[in-house]
PDB file of C-alpha atoms in Angstrom:
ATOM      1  CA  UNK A   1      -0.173  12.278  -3.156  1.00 92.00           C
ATOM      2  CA  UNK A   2       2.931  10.871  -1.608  1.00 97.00           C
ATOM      3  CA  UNK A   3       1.478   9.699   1.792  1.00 96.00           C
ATOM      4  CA  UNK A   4       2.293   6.912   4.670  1.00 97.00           C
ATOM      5  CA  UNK A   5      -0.332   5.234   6.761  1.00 95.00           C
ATOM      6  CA  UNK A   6       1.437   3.214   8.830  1.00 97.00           C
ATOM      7  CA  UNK A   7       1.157   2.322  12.689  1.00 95.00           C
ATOM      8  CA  UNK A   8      -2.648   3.677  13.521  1.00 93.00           C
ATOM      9  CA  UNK A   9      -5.034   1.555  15.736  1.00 88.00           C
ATOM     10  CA  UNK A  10      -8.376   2.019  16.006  1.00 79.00           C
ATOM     11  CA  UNK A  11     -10.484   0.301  19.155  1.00 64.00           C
ATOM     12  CA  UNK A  12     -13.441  -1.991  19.432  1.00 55.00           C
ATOM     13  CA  UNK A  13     -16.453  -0.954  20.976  1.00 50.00           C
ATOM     14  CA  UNK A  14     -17.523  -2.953  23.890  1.00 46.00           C
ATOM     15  CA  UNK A  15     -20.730  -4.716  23.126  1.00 48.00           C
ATOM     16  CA  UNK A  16     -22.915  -2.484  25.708  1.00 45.00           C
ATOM     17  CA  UNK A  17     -22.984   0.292  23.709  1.00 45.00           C
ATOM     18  CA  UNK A  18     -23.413  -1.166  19.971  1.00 48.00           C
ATOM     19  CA  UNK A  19     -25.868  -0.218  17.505  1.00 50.00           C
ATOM     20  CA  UNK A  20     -26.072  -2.112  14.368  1.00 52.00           C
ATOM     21  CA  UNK A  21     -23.970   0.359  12.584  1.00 52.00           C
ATOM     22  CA  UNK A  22     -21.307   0.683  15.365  1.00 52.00           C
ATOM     23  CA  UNK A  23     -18.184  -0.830  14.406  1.00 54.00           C
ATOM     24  CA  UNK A  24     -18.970   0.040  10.591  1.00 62.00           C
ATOM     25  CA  UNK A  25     -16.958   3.183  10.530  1.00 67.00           C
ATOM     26  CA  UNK A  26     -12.858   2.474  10.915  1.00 72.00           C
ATOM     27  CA  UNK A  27      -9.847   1.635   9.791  1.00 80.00           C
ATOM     28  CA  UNK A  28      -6.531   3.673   9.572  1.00 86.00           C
ATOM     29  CA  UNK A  29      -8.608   5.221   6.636  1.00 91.00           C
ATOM     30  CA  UNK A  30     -11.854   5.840   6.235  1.00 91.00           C
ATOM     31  CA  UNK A  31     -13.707   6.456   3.401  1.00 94.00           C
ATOM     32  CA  UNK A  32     -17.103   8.768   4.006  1.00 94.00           C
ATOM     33  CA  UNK A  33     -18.103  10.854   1.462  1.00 97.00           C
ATOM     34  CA  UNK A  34     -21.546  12.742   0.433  1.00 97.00           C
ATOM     35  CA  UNK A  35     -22.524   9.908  -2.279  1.00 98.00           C
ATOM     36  CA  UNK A  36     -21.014   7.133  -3.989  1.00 98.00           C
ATOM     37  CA  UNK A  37     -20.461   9.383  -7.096  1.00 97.00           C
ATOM     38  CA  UNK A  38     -17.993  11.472  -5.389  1.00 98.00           C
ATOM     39  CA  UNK A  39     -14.417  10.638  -6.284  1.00 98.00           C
ATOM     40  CA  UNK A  40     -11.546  10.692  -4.513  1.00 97.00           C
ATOM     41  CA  UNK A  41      -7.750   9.618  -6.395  1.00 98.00           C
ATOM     42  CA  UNK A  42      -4.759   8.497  -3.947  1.00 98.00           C
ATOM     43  CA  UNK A  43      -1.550   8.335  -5.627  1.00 98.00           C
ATOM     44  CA  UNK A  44       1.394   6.902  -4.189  1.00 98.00           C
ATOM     45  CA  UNK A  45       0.555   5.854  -0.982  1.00 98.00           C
ATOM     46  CA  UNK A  46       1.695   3.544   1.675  1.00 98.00           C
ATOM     47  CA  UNK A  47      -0.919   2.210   4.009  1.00 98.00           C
ATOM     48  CA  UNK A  48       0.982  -0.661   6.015  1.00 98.00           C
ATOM     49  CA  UNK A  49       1.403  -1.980   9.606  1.00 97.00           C
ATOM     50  CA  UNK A  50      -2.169  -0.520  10.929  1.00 96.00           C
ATOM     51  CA  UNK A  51      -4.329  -2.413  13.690  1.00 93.00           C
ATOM     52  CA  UNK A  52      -8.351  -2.358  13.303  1.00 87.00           C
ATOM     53  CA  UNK A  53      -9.505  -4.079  16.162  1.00 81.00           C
ATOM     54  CA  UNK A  54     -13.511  -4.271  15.150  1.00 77.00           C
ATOM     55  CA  UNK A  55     -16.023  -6.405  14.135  1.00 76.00           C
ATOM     56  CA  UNK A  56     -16.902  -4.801  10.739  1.00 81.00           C
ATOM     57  CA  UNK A  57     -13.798  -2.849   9.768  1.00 87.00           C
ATOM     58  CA  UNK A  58      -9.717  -3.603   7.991  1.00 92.00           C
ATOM     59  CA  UNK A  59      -6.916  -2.643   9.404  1.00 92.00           C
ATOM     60  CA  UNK A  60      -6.128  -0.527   6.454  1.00 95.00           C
ATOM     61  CA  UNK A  61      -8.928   1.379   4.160  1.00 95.00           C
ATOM     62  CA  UNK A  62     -12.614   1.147   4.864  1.00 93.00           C
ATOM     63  CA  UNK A  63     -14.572   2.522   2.394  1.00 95.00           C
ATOM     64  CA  UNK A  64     -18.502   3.268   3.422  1.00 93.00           C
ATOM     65  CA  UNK A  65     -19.245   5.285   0.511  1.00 96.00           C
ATOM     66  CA  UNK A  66     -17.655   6.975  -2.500  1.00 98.00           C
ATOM     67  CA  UNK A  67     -15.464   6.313  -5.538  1.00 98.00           C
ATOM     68  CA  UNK A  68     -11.899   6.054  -4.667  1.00 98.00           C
ATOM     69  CA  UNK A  69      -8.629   5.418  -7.021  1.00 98.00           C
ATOM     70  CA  UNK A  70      -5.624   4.092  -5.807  1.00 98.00           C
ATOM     71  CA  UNK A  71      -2.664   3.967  -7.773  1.00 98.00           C
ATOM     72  CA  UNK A  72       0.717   3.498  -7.997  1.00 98.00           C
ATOM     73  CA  UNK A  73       0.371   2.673  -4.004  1.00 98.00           C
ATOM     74  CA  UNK A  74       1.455  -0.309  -1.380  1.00 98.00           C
ATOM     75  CA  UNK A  75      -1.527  -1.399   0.726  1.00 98.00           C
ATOM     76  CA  UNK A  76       0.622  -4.289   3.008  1.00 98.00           C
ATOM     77  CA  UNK A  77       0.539  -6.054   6.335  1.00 97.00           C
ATOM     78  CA  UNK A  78      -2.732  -4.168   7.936  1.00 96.00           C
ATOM     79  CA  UNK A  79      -4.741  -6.204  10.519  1.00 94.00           C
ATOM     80  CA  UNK A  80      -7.919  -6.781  11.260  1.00 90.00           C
ATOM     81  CA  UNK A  81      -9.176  -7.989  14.966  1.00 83.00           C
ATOM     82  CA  UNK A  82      -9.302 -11.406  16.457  1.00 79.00           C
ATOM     83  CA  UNK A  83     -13.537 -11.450  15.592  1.00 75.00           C
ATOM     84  CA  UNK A  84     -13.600  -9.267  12.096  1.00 80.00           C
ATOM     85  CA  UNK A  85     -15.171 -10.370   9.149  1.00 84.00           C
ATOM     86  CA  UNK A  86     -13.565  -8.374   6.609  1.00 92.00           C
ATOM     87  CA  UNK A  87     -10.627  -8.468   4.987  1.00 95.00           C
ATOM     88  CA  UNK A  88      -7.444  -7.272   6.601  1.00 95.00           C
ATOM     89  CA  UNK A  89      -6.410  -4.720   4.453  1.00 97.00           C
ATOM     90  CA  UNK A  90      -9.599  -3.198   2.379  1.00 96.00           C
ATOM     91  CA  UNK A  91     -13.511  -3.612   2.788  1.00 95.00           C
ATOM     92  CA  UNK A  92     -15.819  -1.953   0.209  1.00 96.00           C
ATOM     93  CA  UNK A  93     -19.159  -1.665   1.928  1.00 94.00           C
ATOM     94  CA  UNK A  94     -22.282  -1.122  -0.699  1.00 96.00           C
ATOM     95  CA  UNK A  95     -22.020   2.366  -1.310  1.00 97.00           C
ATOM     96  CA  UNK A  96     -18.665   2.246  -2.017  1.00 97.00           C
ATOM     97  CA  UNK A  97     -16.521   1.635  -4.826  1.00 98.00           C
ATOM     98  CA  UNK A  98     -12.533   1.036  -5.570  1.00 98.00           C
ATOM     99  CA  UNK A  99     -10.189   0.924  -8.725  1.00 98.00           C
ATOM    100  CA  UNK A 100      -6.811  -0.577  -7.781  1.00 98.00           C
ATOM    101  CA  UNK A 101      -4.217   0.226 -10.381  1.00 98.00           C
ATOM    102  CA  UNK A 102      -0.535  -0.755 -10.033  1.00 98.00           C
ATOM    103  CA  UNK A 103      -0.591  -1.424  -6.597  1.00 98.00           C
ATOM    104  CA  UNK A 104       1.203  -4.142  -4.189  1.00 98.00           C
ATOM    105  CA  UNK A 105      -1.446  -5.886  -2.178  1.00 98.00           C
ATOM    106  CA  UNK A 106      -0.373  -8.352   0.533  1.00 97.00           C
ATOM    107  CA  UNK A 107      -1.385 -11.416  -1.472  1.00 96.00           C
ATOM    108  CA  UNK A 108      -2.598 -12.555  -4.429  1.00 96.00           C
ATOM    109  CA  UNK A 109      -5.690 -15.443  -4.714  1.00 93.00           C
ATOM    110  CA  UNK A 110      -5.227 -19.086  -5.203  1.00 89.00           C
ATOM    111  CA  UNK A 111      -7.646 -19.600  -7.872  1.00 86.00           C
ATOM    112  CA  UNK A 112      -7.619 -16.249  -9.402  1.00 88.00           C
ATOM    113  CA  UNK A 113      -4.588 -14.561 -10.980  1.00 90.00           C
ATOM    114  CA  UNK A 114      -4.095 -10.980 -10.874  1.00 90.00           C
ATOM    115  CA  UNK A 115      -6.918 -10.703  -8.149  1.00 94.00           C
ATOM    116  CA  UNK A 116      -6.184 -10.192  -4.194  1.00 96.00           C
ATOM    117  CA  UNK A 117      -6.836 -12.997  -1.386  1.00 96.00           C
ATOM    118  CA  UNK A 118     -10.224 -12.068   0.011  1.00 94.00           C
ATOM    119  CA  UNK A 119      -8.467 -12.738   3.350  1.00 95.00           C
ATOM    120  CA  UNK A 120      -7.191  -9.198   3.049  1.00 97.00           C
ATOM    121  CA  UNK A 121      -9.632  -7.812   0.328  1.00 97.00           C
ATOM    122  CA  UNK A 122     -13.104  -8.113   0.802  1.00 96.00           C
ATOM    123  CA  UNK A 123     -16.682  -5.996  -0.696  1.00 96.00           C
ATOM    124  CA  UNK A 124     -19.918  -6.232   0.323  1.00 95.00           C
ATOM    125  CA  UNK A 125     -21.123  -7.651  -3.148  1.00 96.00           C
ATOM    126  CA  UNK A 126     -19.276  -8.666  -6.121  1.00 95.00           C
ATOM    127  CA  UNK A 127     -18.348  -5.761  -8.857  1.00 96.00           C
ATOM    128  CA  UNK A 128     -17.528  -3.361  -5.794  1.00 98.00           C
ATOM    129  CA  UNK A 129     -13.388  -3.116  -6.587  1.00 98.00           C
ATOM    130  CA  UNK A 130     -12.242  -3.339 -10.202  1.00 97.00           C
ATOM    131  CA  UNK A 131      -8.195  -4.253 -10.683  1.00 96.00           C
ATOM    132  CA  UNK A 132      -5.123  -3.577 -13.049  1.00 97.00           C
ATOM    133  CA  UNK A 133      -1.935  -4.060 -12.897  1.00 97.00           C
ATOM    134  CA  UNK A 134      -1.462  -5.915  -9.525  1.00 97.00           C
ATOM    135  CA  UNK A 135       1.584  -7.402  -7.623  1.00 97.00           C
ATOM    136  CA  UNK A 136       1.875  -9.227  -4.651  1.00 97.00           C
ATOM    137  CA  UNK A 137       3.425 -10.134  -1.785  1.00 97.00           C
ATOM    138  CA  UNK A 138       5.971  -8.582   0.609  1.00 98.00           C
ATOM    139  CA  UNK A 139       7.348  -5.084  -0.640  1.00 98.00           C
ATOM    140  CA  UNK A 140      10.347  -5.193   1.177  1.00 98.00           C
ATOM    141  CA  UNK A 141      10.200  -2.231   3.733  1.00 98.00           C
ATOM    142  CA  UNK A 142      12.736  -1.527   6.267  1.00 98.00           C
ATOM    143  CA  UNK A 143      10.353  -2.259   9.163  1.00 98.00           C
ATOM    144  CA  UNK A 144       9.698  -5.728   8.265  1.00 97.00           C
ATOM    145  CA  UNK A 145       6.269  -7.518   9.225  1.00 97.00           C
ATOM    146  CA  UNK A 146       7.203  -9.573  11.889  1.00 96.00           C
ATOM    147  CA  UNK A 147       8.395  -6.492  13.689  1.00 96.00           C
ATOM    148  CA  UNK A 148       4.996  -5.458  13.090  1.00 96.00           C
ATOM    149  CA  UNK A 149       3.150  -8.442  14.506  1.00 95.00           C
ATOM    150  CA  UNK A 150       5.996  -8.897  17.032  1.00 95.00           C
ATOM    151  CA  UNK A 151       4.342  -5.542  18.629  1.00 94.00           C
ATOM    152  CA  UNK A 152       0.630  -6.593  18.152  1.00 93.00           C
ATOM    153  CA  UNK A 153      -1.091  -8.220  21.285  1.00 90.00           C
ATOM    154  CA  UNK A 154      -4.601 -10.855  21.935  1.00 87.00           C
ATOM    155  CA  UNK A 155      -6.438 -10.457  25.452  1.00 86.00           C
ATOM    156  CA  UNK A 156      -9.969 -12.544  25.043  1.00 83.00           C
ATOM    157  CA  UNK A 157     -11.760 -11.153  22.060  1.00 79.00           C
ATOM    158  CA  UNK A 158      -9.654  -7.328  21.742  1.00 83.00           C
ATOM    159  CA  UNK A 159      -6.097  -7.159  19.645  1.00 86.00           C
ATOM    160  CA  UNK A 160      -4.241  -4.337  20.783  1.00 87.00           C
ATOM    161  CA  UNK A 161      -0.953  -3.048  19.659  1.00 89.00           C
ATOM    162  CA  UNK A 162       1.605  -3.302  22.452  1.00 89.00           C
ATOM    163  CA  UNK A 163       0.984  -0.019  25.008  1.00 85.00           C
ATOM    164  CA  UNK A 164       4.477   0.694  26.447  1.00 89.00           C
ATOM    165  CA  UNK A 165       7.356   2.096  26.071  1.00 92.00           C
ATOM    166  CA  UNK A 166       8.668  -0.192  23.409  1.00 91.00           C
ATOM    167  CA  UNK A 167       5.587  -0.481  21.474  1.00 91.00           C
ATOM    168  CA  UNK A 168       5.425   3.777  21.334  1.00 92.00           C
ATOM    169  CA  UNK A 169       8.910   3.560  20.608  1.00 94.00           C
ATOM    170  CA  UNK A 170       8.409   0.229  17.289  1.00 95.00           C
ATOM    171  CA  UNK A 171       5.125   2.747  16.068  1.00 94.00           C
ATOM    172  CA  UNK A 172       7.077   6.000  16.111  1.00 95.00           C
ATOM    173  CA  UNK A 173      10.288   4.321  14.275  1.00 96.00           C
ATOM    174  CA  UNK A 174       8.271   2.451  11.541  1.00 98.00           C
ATOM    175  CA  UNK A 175      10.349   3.077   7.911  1.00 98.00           C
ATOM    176  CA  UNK A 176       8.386   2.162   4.907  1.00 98.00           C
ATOM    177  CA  UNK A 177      11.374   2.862   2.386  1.00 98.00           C
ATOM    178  CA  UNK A 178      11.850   0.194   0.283  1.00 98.00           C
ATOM    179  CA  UNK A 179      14.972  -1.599   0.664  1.00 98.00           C
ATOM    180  CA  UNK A 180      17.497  -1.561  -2.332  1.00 98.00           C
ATOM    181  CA  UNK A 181      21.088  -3.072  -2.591  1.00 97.00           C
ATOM    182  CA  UNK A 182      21.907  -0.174  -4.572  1.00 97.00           C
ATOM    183  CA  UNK A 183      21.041   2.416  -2.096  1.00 97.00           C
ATOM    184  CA  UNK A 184      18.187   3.707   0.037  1.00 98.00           C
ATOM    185  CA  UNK A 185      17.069   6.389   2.696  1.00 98.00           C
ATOM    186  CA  UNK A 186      15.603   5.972   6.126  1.00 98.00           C
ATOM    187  CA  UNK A 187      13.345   8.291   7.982  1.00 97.00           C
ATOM    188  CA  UNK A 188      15.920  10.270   8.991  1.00 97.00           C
ATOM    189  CA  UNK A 189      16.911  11.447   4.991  1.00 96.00           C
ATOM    190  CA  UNK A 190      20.276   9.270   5.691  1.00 97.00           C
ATOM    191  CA  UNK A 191      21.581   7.542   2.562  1.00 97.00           C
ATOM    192  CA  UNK A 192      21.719   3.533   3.015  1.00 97.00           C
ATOM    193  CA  UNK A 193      24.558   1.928   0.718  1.00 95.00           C
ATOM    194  CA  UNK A 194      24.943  -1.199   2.881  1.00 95.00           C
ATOM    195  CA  UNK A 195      21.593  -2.909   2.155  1.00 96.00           C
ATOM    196  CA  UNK A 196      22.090  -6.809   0.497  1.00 95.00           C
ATOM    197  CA  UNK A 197      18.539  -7.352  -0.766  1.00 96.00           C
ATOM    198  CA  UNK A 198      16.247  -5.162  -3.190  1.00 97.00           C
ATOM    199  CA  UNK A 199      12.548  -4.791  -2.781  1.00 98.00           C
ATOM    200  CA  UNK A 200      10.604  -5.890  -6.096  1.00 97.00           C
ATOM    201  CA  UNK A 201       8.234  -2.607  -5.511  1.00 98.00           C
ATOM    202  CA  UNK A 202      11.305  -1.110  -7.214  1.00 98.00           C
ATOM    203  CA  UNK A 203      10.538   0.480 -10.945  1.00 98.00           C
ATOM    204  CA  UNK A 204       6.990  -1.164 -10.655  1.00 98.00           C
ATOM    205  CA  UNK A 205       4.716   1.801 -11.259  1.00 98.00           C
ATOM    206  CA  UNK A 206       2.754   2.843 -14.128  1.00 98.00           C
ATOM    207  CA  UNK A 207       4.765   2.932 -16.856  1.00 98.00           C
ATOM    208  CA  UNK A 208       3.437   6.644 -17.701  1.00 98.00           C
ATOM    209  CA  UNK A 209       3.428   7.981 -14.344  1.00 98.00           C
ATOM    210  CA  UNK A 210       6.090  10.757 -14.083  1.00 98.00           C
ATOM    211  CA  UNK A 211       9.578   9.304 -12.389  1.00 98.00           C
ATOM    212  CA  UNK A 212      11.779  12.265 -12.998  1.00 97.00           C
ATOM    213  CA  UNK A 213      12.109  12.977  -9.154  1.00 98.00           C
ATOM    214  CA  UNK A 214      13.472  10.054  -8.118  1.00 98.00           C
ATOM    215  CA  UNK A 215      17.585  10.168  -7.941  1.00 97.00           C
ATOM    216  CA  UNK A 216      19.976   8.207 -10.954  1.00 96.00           C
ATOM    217  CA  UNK A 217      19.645   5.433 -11.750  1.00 96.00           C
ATOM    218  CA  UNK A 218      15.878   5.384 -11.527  1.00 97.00           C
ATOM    219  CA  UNK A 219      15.273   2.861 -14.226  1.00 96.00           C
ATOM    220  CA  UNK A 220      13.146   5.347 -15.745  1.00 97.00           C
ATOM    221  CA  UNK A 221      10.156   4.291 -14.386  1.00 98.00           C
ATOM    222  CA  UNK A 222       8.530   5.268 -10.907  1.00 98.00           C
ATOM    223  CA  UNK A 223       8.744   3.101  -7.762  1.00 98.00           C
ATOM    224  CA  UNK A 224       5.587   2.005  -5.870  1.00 98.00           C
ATOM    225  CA  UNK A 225       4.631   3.435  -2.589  1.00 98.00           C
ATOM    226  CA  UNK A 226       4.619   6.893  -1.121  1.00 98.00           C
ATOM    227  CA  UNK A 227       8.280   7.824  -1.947  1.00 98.00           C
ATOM    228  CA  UNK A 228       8.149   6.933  -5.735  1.00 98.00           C
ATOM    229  CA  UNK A 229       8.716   9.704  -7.711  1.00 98.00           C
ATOM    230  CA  UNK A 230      10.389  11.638  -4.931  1.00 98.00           C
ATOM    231  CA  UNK A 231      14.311  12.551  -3.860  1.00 98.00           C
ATOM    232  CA  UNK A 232      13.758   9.616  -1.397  1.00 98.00           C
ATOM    233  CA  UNK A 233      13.245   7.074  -3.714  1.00 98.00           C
ATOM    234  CA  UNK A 234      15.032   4.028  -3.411  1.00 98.00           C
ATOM    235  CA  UNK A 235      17.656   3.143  -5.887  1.00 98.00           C
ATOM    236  CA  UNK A 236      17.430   0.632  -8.967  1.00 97.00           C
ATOM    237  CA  UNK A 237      19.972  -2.075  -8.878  1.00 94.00           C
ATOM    238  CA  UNK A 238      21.857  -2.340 -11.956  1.00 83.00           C
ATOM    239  CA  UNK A 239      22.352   1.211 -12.879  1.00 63.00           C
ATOM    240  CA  UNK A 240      20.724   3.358 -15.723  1.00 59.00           C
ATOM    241  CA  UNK A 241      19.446   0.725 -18.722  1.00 55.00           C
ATOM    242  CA  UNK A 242      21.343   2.517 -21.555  1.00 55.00           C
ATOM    243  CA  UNK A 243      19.146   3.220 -24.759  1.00 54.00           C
ATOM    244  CA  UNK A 244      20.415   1.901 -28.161  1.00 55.00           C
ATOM    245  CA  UNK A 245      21.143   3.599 -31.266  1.00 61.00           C
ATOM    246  CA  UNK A 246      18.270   3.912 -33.385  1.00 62.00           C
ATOM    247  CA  UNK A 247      18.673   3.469 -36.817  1.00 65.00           C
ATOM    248  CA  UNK A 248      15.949   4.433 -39.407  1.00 67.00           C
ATOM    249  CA  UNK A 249      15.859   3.434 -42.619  1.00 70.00           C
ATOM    250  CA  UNK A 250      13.719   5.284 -45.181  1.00 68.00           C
ATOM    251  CA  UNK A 251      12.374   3.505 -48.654  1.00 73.00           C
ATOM    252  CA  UNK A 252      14.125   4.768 -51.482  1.00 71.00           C
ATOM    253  CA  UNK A 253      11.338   7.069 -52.968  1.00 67.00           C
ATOM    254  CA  UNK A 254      10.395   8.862 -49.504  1.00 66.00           C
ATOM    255  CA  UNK A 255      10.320  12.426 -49.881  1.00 61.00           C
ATOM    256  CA  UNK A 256      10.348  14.674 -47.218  1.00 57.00           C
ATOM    257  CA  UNK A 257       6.996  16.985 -47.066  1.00 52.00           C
TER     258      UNK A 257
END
């Protein structure tokens, strides 16, 4: 619960010493578990800005074999390696199996709504990831993508994130609050009142997920990502929406039991 992915890379294997399953096994997170019966629930997470640079494996979450929930969660800007065949962000292989429930994917499909691009969401067969509740598109974190890609390298057939001083420097600094115009904190805990634009991850949770950590005005309803429903949630714009009066009117024979 409550957890950031962000800035992992994970290597190819030079082609001397591959087996068929080498390059299978990957990702910022992998998924490896006894059988595909076994379940494991992730609830508001990030997993952004991670580099898998293999054949067979996303940038972000690899799952080989179990049952895993997400909800409530950002999976955004991963990449996959110049030669991969999978999607950027998520692979299901065949023993494994996903439910994706109020989450922000990196984009949505052209010919199906509500379902992600399988250029950053791709199973082994159809019927492998079920969805609900999807949104799309760019969440609006304080590291922006291009900073991101701006630190991710090609040489021949291997993508790399940058190795020096600069690129240590981009990974360790990478902020995945979500920006708000009405206020926001950084890595460092500092409150951010000087922000102009509002990410639309903002109050786009499950409507019965818990919210009451997040600071006034929270819009009463829980942010996406791994600071929703914490102190370091980012602020809705607009203020508190104020609940009417509610008037009931009784029919002139009730009786009170």
């Amino acid at each position: 619960t409550n957890c950031t992915f962000v800035g992992n890379w994970g290597a190819w294997a030079e082609s001397y010493i591959a087996t068929s399953d080498m390059g299978k096994g990957g990702g910022a997170l992998d998924i490896r578990l006894s059988t595909t019966g076994v379940k494991v629930d992730f609830e508001h997470w990030t997993l952004a800005y991670n580099l898998g640079d293999s054949r067979y494996c996303p940038g972000g979450l690899n799952i080989e074999k179990g049952t895993v929930s997400m909800h409530n969660s950002i999976i955004y800007g991963n990449k996959r390696g110049k030669n991969a065949t999978v999607g950027h962000d998520i692979h299901v292989l065949a023993d494994g199996r996903l439910s994706l429930s109020y989450c922000r994917l990196t984009e949505e499909d052209g010919e199906t709504a509500g379902k992600p691009s399988l250029v950053y969401v791709s199973e082994a067969s159809d019927g492998l990831i079920t969805y609900d509740n999807l949104t799309f598109g760019d969440p609006l974190f304080i590291t922006s993508l291009k900073d991101f890609q701006a630190n991710v390298k090609t040489s021949g057939d291997y993508t790399y994130m940058r190795n020096d001083t600069e690129g240590a420097n981009f990974i360790s600094s990478i902020d995945v609050h979500l920006r708000s115009a009405a206020g926001m904190f950084d890595n460092s805990g500092s409150f951010i009142d000087t922000e102009i634009i509002t990410s639309s991850a903002i109050d786009k949770g499950d409507p019965d997920s818990d919210f009451s950590n997040e600071p006034e005005p929270n819009g009463y309803r829980t942010n996406l990502g791994a600071y929703g429903n914490t102190k370091e949630a980012s602020i809705t714009p607009g203020g508190q929406p104020e609940i009417a009066d509610i008037t009931i009117t009784y029919p002139d024979d009730y009786t009170a039991a």
